[in-house]
Coordinates of C-alpha atoms in Angstrom, one line a residue:
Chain K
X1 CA 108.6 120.6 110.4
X2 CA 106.4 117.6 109.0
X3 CA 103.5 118.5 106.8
X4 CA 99.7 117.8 108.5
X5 CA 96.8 116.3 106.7
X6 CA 93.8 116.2 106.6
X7 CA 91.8 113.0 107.7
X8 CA 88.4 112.0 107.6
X9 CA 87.1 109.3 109.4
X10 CA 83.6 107.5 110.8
X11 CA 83.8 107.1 114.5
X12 CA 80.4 105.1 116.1
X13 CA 79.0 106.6 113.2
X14 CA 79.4 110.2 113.0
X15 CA 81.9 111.8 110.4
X16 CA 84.8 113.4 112.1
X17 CA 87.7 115.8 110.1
X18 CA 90.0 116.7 111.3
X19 CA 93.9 118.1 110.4
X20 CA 96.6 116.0 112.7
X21 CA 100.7 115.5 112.2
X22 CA 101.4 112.2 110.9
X23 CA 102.4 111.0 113.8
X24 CA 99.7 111.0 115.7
X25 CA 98.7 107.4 117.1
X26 CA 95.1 106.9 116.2
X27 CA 94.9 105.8 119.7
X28 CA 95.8 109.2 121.1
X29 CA 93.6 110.6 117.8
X30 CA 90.5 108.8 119.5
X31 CA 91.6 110.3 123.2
X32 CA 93.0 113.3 122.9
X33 CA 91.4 114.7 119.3
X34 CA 87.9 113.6 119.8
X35 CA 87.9 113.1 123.4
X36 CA 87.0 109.6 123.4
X37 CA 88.5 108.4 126.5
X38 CA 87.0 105.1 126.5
X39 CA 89.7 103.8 124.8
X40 CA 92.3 103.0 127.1
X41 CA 96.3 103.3 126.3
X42 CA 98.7 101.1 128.2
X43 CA 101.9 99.7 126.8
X44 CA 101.8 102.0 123.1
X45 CA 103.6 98.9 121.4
X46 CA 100.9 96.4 121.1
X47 CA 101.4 94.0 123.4
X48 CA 98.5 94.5 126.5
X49 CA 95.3 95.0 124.0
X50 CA 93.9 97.9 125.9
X51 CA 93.8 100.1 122.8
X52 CA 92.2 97.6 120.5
X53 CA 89.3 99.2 118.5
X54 CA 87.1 97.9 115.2
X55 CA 88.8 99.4 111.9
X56 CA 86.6 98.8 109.1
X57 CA 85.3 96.0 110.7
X58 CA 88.4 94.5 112.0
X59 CA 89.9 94.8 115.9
X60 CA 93.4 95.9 115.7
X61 CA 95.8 98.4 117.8
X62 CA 95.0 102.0 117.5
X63 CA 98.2 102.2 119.1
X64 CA 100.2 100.8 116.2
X65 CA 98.5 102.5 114.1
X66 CA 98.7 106.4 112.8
X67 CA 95.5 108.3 112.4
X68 CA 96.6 109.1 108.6
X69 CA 96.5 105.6 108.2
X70 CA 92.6 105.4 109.2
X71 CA 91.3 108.0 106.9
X72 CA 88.5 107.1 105.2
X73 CA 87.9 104.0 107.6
X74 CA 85.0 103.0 109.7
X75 CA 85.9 103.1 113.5
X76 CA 83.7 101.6 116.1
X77 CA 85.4 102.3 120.0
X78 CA 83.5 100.6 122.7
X79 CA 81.8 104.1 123.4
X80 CA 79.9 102.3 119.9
X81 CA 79.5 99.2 121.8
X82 CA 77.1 100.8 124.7
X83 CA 76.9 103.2 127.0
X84 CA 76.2 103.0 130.7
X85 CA 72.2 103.6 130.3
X86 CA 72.3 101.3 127.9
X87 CA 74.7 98.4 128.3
X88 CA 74.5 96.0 124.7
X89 CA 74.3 92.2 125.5
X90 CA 77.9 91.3 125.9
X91 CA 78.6 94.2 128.3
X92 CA 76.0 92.7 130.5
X93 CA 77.2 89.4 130.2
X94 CA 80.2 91.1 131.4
X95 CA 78.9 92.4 134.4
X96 CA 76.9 89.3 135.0
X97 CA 79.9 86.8 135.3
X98 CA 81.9 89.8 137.4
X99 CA 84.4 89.8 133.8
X100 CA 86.1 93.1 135.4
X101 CA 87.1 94.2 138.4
X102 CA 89.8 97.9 137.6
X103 CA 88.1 98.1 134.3
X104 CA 91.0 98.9 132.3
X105 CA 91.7 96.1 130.0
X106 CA 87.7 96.1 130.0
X107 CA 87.4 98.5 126.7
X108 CA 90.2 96.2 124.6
X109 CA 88.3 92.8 126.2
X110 CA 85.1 93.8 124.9
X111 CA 86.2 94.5 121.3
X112 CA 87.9 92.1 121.1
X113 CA 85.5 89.2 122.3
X114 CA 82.9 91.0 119.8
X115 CA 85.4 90.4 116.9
X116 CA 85.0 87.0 117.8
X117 CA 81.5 86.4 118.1
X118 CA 80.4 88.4 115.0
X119 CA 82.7 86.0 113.0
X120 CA 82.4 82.9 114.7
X121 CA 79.0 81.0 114.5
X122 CA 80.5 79.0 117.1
X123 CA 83.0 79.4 119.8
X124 CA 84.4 76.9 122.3
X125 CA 86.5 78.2 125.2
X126 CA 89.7 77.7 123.6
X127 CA 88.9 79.7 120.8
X128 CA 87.9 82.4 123.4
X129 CA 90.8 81.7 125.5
X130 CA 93.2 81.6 122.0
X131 CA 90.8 84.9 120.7
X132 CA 91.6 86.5 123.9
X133 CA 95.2 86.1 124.2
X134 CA 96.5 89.3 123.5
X135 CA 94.6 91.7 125.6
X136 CA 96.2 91.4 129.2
X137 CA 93.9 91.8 132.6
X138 CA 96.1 92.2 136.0
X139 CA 93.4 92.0 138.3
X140 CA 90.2 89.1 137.1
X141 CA 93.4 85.8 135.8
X142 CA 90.6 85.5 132.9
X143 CA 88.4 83.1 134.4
X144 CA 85.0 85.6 134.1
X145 CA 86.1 86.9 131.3
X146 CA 86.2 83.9 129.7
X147 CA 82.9 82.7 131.2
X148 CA 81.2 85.8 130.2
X149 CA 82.3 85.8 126.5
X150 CA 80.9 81.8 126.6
X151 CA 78.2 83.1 127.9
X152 CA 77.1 85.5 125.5
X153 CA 78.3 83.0 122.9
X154 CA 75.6 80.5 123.9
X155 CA 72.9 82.4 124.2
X156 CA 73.8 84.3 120.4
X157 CA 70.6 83.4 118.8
X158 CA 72.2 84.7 115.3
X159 CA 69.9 87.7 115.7
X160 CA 72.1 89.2 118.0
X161 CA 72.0 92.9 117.1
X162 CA 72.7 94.1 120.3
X163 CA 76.1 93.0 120.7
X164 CA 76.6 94.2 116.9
X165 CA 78.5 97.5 117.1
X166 CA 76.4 100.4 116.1
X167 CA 76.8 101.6 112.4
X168 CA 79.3 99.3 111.8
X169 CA 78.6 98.2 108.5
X170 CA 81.7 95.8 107.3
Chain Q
X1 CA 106.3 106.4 123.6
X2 CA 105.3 108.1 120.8
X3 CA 106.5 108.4 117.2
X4 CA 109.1 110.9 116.1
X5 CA 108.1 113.8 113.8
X6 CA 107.4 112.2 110.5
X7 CA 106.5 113.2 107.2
X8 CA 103.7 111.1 105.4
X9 CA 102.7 109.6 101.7
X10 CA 100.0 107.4 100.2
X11 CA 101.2 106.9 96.7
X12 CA 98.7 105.1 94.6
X13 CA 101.0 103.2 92.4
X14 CA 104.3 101.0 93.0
X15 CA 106.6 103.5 90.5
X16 CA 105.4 106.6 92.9
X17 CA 106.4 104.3 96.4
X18 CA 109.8 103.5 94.6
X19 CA 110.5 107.2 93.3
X20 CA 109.7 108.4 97.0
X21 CA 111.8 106.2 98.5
X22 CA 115.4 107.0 95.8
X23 CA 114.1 110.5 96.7
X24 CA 114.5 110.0 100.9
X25 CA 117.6 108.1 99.8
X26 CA 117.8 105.7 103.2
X27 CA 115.3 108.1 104.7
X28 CA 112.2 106.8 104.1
X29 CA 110.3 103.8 105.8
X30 CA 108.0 101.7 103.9
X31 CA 104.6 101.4 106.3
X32 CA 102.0 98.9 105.3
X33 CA 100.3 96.9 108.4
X34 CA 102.5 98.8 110.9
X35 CA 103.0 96.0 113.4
X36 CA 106.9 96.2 113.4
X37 CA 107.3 99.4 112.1
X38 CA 104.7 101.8 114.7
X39 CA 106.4 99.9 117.8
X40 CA 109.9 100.8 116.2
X41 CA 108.8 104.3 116.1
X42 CA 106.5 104.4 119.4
X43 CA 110.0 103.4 121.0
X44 CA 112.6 105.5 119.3
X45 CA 114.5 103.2 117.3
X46 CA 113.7 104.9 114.2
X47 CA 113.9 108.4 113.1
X48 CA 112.8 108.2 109.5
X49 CA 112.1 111.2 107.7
X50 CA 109.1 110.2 105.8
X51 CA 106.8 107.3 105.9
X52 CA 105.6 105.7 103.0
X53 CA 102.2 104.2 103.4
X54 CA 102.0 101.9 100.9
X55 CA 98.4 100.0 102.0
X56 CA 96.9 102.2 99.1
X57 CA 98.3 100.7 96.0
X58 CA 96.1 97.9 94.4
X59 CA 98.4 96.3 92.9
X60 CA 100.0 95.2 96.0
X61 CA 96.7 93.2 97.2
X62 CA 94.9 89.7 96.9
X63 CA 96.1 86.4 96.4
X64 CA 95.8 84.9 92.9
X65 CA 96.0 81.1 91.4
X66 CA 97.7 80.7 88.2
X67 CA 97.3 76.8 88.0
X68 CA 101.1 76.3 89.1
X69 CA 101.5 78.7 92.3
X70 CA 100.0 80.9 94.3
X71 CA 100.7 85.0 94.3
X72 CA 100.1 86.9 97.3
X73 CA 100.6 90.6 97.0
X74 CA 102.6 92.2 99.5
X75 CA 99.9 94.3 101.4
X76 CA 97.5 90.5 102.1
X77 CA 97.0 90.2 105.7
X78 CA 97.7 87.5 108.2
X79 CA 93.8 87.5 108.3
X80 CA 93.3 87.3 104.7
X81 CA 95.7 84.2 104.1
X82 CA 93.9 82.8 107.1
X83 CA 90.5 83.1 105.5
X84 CA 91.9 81.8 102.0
X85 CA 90.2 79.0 100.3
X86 CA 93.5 78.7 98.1
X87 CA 95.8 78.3 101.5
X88 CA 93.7 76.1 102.7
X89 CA 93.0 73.5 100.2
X90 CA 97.3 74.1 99.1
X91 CA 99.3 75.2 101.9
X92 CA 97.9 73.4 104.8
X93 CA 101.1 74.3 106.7
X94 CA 100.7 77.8 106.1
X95 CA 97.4 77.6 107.5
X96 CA 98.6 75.9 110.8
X97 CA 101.1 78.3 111.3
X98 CA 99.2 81.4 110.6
X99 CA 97.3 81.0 114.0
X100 CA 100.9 81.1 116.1
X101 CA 101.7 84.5 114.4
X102 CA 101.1 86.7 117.8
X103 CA 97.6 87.7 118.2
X104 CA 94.4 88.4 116.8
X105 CA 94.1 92.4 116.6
X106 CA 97.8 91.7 115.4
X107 CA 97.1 89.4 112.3
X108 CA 94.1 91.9 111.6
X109 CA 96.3 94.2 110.5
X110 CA 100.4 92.6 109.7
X111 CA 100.9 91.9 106.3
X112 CA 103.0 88.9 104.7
X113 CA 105.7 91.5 102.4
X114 CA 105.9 93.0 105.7
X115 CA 106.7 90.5 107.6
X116 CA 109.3 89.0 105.3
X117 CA 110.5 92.8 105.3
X118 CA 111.1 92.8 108.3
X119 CA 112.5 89.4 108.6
X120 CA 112.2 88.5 112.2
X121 CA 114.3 85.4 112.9
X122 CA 111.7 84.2 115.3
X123 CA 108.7 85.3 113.0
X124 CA 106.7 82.6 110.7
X125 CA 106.1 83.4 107.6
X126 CA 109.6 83.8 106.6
X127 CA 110.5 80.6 107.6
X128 CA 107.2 79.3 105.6
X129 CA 108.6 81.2 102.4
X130 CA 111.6 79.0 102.9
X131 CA 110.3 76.0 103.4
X132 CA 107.8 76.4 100.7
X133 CA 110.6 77.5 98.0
X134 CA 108.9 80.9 97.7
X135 CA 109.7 84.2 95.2
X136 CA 109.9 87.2 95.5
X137 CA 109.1 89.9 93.8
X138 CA 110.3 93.1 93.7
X139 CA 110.4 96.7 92.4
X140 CA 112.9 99.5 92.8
X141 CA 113.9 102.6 91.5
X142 CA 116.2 101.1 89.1
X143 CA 113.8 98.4 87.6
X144 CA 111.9 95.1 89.1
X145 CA 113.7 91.7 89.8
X146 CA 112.8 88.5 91.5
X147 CA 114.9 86.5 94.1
X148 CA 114.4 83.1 95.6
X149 CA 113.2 83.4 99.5
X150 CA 116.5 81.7 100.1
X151 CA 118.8 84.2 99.0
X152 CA 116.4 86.9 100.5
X153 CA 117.0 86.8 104.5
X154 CA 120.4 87.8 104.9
X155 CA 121.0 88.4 108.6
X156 CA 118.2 89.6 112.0
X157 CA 116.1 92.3 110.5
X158 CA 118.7 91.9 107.5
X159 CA 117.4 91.3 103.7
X160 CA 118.6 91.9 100.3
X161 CA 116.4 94.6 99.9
X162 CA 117.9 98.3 99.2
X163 CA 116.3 101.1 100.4
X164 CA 114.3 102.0 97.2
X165 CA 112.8 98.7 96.7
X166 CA 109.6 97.3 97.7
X167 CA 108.5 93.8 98.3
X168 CA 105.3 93.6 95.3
X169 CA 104.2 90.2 95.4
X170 CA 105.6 86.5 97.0
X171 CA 105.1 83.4 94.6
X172 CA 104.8 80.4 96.2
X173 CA 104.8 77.3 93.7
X174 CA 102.3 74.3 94.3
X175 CA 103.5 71.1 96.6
X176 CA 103.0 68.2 94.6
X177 CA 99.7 66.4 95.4
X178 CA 99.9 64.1 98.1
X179 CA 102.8 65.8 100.2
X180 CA 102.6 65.6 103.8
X181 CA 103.2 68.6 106.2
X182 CA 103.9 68.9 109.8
X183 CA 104.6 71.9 112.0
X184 CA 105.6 72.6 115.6
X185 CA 106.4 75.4 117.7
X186 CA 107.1 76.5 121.3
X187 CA 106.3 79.7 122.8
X188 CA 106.6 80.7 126.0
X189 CA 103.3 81.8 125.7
X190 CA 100.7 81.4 122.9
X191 CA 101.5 84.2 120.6
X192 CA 105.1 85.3 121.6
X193 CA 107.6 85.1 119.7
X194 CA 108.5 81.1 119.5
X195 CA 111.3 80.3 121.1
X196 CA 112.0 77.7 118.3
X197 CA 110.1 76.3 115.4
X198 CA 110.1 73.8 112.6
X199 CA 108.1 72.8 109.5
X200 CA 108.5 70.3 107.1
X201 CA 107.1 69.0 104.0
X202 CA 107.5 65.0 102.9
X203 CA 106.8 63.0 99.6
X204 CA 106.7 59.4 100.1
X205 CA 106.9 56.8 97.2
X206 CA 104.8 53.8 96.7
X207 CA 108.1 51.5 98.1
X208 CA 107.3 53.4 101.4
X209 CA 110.2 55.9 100.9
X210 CA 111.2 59.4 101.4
X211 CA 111.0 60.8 97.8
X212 CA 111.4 64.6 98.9
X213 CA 112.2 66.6 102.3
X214 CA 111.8 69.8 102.8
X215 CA 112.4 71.0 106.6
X216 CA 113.1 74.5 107.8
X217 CA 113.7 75.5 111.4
X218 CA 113.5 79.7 113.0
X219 CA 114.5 80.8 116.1
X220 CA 117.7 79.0 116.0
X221 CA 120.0 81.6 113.9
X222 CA 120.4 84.9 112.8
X223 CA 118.1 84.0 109.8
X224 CA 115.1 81.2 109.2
X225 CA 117.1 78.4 107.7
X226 CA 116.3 75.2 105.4
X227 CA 119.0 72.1 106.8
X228 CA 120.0 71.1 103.2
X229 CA 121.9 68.3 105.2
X230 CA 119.2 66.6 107.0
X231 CA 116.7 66.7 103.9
X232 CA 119.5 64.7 102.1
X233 CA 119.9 62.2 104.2
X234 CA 116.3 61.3 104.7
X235 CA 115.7 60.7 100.6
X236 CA 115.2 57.2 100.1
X237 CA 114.4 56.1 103.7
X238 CA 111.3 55.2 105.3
X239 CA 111.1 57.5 108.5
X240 CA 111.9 55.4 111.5
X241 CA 113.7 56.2 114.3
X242 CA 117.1 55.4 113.0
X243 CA 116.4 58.1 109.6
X244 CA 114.6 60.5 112.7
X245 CA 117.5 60.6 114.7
X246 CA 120.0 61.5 112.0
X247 CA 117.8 64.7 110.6
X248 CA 117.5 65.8 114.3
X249 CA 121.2 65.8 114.7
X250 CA 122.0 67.2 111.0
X251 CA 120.0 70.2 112.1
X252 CA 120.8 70.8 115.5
X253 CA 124.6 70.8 113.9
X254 CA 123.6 73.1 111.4
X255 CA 121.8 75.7 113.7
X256 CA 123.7 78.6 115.9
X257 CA 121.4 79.6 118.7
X258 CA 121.3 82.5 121.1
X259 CA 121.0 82.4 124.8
X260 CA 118.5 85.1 126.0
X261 CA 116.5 85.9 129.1
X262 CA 113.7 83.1 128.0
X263 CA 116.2 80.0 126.8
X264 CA 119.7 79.3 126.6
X265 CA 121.4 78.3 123.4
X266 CA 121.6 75.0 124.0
X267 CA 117.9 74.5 125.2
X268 CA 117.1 76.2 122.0
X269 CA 119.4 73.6 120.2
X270 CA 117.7 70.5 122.1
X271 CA 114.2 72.3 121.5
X272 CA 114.6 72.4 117.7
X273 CA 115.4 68.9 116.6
X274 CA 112.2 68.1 119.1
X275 CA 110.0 70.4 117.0
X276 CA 111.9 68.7 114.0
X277 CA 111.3 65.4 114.9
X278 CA 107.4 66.1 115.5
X279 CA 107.1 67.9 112.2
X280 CA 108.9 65.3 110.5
X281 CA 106.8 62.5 112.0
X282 CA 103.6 64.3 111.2
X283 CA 104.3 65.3 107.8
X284 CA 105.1 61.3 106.9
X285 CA 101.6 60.4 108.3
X286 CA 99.9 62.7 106.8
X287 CA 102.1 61.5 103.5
X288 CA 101.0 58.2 104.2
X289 CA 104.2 57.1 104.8
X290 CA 103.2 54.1 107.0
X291 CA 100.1 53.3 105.6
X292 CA 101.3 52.3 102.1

């Protein structure tokens, strides 16, 4: 029997605590511990990007990594991003350019692409395309997604708080 | 698909890591970025006892200049030796093969004493700690000691590491000015694992002449590996096509491929004296090798 801790974490904001075996993915943390389905499991060993959240400020795998390992960190999922009342500017530019068609790989896409454009002033498409290369979509063959990242890359005045994940602060 | 019962620690020093790990006795994993180690566990492969995280020690982070070489503590991220000034303006080839190492949420988080850790024989930066002469240090139950990169990678997911030592910090001592670099890879897709790879480094005198070689090659053998043979035979030579062709055939001599579902041995053979020749040829321009 393996000892449990204690974890606290920020997730889109709010302060979550919560006692959880080491083992615990942080990917099945945000599912099945704080029902935050949004983020999507696929392949659980990093290679189709469906799981990818922001951890302190950074898009990595909450499938390769424990939820131990994120206590004290800052998590943004896309349910941070926007929701369906209130789509922020990339998920519209999403929907505009037709950027999903199952949705799955759509959670992964999106944080990944705004990892991008929050740390890229300027993007051309083969920094999206290079950006974008390890989250896998089965049904669009990337075109739209591509265009719709572009898209919301050209029209980033540099005030673009929208697309700036909610009380994300790093 | 998911991780094995585990126990889990944070120490906050190096001596309480090391003290853990002679505790578990061959037990214990050392965790830091996770990239390896979670898909390891996700799929079974592993059963450790405990984990030990060890992303919480200061010590093990940054990357420092001490006028002769750059230190990079074990827990740095791809990301951060990306986004270094210091590899930048120093290690250009480090900074053109960061990008190849798989993908962006990936680098985020994968650390460079994990990687060499791991040792990977298709993966990057050990072949960059090679090529660029780096040290390692280290710290174990039983006291700290360094070792050269070159004695460190002893076999696939093989080092000289015992199982209560940590990787603490990698030195890696500057080029001398005016060194040129190349670097090539193939992938079957950007971000896999490359199928082969080579980097070199080139000093070129003002007769036009090789002055120093440095090439390493991965993907080709059970380890990265520096061809001792074909740097040798290109020191006092201007790179043509004659001196070209003899350091591409030194190393595909040198080098024991696999055959696997992507690429036979010998297209792995053929591949590396291609990415060779192209590292080769761009490290003498960028030495100035034909302009002088």
């Amino acid at each position: 029997m393996t000892a449990k801790k204690t974890i606290s974490v920020t997730v889109n904001g709010t302060v979550e605590v919560r006692t959880v075996e080491p083992r615990l993915l942080l990917s099945d943390f945000l599912r099945d511990t704080l029902d935050l389905t949004g983020t999507h499991v696929g392949c659980e060993h990093g290679i189709c990007g469906a799981c990818t959240i922001f951890l302190d400020g950074d898009s990595v795998r909450s499938c390769l990594t424990l939820a131990v390992q994120a206590d004290g960190a800052e998590i943004v999922t896309v349910e941070g991003l926007g929701d369906a009342d209130r789509l922020n500017f990339l998920q519209r530019k999403f929907r505009e350019h037709h950027a999903l068609q199952c949705g799955f790989c759509t959670p992964g896409m999106l944080i990944s692409a705004t990892d991008l454009l929050r740390k890229h002033s300027e993007l051309s498409e083969a920094q999206v395309r290079e950006g974008l290369s390890g989250n896998l979509c089965r049904c669009t063959g990337y075109e739209h997604i591509v265009r719709a990242v572009m898209a919301a890359a050209e029209e980033w005045d540099g005030e673009w708080n929208e697309a700036t994940p909610r009380e994300c602060t790093s | 698909m998911k991780p094995p019962p585990v126990d889990y620690a944070a120490p906050a020093m190096v001596e309480e890591a090391v003290a853990l790990l002679a505790e578990h006795d061959g037990d214990a994993k050392v965790l830091a970025g996770g990239q390896s180690l979670i898909p390891m566990l996700n799929f079974r492969l592993l059963e450790p006892s405990i984990l030990v995280d060890i992303t919480r020690i200061p010590e093990l982070k940054g990357i420092r200049d001490d006028g002769e070489a750059m230190t990079v503590g074990a827990t740095t991220r791809y990301v951060e030796l990306r986004n270094s000034e210091l590899v930048r303006a120093r290690f250009p080839v480090l900074g053109a093969a960061l990008p190849h190492v798989a993908h962006l949420a990936i680098r985020n988080r994968g650390t460079l004493g994990g990687s060499l850790s791991h040792a990977d024989p298709a993966a990057e930066l050990p072949m960059m700690a090679l090529l660029l002469d780096a040290e390692l240090r280290i710290a174990g139950a039983r006291g700290a000691r360094r070792i050269a990169a070159e004695a460190f990678f002893l076999g696939p997911l093989a080092t000289d590491l015992a199982d209560d030592e940590i990787v603490v910090s990698v030195r890696f001592p500057y080029p001398a000015d005016g060194i040129g670099w190349g670097f090539a890879e193939t992938a079957r897709r950007h971000g896999d694992f490359a199928l082969a790879a080579a980097a070199a480094l080139i000093g070129v005198s003002g007769e036009h002449v090789v002055t120093e070689a440095r090439i390493a090659v991965m993907g080709v053998d059970e380890t990265p590996l520096r061809i001792a043979e074909a740097e040798r035979l290109l020191i006092g030579r201007r790179l043509d096509s004659d001196a070209l062709a003899d350091a591409v055939r030194a190393v595909r001599e040198a080098v024991t491929p696999d055959a696997d579902l992507q690429a036979s041995a010998e297209y792995r053979r053929h591949l590396v004296g291609v990415q060779v020749s192209r590292a080769l040829a761009q490290a003498w321009e960028r030495a100035g090798g034909d302009a002088r």
